[in-house]
PDB file of C-alpha atoms in Angstrom:
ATOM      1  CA  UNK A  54      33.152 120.547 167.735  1.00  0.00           C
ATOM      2  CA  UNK A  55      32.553 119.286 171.692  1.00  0.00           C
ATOM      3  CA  UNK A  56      31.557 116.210 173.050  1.00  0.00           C
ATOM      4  CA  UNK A  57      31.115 112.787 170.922  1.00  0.00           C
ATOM      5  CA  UNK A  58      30.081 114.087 167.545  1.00  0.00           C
ATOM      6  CA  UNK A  59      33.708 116.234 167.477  1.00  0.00           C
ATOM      7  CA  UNK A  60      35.440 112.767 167.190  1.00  0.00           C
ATOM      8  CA  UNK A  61      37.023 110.851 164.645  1.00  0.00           C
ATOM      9  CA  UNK A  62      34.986 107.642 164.001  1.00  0.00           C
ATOM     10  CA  UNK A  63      37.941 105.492 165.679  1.00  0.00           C
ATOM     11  CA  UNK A  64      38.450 108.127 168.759  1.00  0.00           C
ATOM     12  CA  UNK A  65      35.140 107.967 169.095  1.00  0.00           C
ATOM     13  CA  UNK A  66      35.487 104.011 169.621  1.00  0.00           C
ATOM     14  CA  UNK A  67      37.921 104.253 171.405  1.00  0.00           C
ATOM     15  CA  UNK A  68      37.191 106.863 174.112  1.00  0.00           C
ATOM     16  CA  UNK A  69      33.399 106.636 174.148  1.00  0.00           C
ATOM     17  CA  UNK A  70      32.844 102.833 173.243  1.00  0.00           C
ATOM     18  CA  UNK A  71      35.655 101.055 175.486  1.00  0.00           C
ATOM     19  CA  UNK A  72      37.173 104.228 177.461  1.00  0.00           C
ATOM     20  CA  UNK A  73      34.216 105.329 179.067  1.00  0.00           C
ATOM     21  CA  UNK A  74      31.246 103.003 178.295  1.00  0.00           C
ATOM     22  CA  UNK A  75      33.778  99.636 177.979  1.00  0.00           C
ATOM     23  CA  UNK A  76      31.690  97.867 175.572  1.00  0.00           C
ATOM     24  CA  UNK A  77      31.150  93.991 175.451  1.00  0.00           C
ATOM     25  CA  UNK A  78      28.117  94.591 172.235  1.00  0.00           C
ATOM     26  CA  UNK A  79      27.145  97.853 171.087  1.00  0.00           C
ATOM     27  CA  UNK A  80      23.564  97.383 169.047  1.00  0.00           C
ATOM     28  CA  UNK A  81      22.832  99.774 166.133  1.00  0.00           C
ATOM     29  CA  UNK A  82      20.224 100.880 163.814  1.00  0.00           C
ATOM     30  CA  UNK A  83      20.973  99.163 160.432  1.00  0.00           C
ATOM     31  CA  UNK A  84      21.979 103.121 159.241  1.00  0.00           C
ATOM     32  CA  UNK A  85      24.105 104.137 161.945  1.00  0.00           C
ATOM     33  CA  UNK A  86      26.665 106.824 161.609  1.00  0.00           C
ATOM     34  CA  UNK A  87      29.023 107.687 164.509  1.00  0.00           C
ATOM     35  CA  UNK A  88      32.159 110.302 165.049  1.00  0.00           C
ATOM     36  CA  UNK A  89      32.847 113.704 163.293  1.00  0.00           C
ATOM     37  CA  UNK A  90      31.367 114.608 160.192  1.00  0.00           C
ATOM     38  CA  UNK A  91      29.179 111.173 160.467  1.00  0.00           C
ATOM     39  CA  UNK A  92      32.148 109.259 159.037  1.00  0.00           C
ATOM     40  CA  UNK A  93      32.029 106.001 160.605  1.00  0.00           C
ATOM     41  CA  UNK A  94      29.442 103.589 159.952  1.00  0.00           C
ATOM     42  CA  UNK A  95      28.298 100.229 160.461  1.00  0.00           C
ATOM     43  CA  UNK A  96      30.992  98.329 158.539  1.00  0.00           C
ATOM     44  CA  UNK A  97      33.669  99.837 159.863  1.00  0.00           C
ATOM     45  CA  UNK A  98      32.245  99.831 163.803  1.00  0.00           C
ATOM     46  CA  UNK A  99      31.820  96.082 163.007  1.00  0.00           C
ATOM     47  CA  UNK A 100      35.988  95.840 161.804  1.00  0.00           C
ATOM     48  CA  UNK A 101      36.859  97.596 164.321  1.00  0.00           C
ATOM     49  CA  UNK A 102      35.050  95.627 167.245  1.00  0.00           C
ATOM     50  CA  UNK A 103      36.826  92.032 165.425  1.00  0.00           C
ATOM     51  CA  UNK A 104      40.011  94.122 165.987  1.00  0.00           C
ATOM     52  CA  UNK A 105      39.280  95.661 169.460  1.00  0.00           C
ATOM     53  CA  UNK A 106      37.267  92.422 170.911  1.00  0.00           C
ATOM     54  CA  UNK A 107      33.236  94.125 171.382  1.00  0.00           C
ATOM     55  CA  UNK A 108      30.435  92.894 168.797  1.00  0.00           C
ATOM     56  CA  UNK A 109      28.097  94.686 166.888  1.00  0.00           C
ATOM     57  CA  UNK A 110      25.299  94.081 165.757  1.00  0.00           C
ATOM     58  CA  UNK A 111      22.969  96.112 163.395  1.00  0.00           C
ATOM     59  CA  UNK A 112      19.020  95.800 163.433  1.00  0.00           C
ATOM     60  CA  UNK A 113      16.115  97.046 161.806  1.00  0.00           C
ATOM     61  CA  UNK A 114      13.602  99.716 163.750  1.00  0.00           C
ATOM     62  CA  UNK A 115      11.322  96.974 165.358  1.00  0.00           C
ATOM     63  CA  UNK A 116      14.167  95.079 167.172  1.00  0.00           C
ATOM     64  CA  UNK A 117      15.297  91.746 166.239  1.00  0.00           C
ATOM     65  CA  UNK A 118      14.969  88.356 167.613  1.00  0.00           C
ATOM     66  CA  UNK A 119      17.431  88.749 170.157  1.00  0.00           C
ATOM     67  CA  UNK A 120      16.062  92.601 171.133  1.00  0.00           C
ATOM     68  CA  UNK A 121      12.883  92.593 171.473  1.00  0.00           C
ATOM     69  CA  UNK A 122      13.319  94.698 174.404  1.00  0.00           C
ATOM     70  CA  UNK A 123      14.545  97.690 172.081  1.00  0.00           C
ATOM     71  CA  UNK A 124      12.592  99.496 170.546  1.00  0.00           C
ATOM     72  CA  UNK A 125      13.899 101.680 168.105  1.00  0.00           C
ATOM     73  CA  UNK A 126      12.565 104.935 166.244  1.00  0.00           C
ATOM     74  CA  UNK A 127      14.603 105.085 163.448  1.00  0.00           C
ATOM     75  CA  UNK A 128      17.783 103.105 161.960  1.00  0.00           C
ATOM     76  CA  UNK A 129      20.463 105.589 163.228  1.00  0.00           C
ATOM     77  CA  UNK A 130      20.171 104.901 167.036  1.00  0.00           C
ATOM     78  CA  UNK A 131      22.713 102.614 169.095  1.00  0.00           C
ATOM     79  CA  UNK A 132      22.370 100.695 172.142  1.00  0.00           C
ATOM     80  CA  UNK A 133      25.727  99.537 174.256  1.00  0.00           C
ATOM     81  CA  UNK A 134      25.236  96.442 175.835  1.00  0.00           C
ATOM     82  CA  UNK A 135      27.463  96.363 179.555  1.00  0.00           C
ATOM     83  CA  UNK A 136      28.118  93.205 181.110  1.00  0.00           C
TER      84      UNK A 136
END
């Protein structure tokens, strides 16, 4: 398929994440899924942004300590942090 959900998991990274977006710290829902056929997930966003220099980091619906700002529905959402 089109658009962001046709990608692989590390295209999706890599074109969406740093190509277009060129993420610093992407926050995610603790049960985030990413890239085609929901493949990539929280783990493996986290490997690759040791690899690829961005940090992750997962929390629960009502925000953490450091978001309180975001507020999120459910645990499958992400927010990209830009510098």
């Amino acid at each position: 398929g089109g658009g962001p959900a046709g990608l692989s998991a590390a295209d999706f990274i890599e074109r969406v994440l740093l190509g277009s977006l060129n993420a610093r710290e992407v926050v995610v829902g603790r049960d985030f899924r990413f890239g085609r056929d929901r493949k990539g997930s929280v783990r493996s966003l986290t490997a690759a942004g040791r690899k690829l220099g961005f940090r992750t980091d997962p929390v629960s619906p009502s925000g953490g300590a450091d978001y309180q700002f975001a507020m999120f529905v459910d645990t499958n959402q992400v927010l990209v942090v830009l510098e």
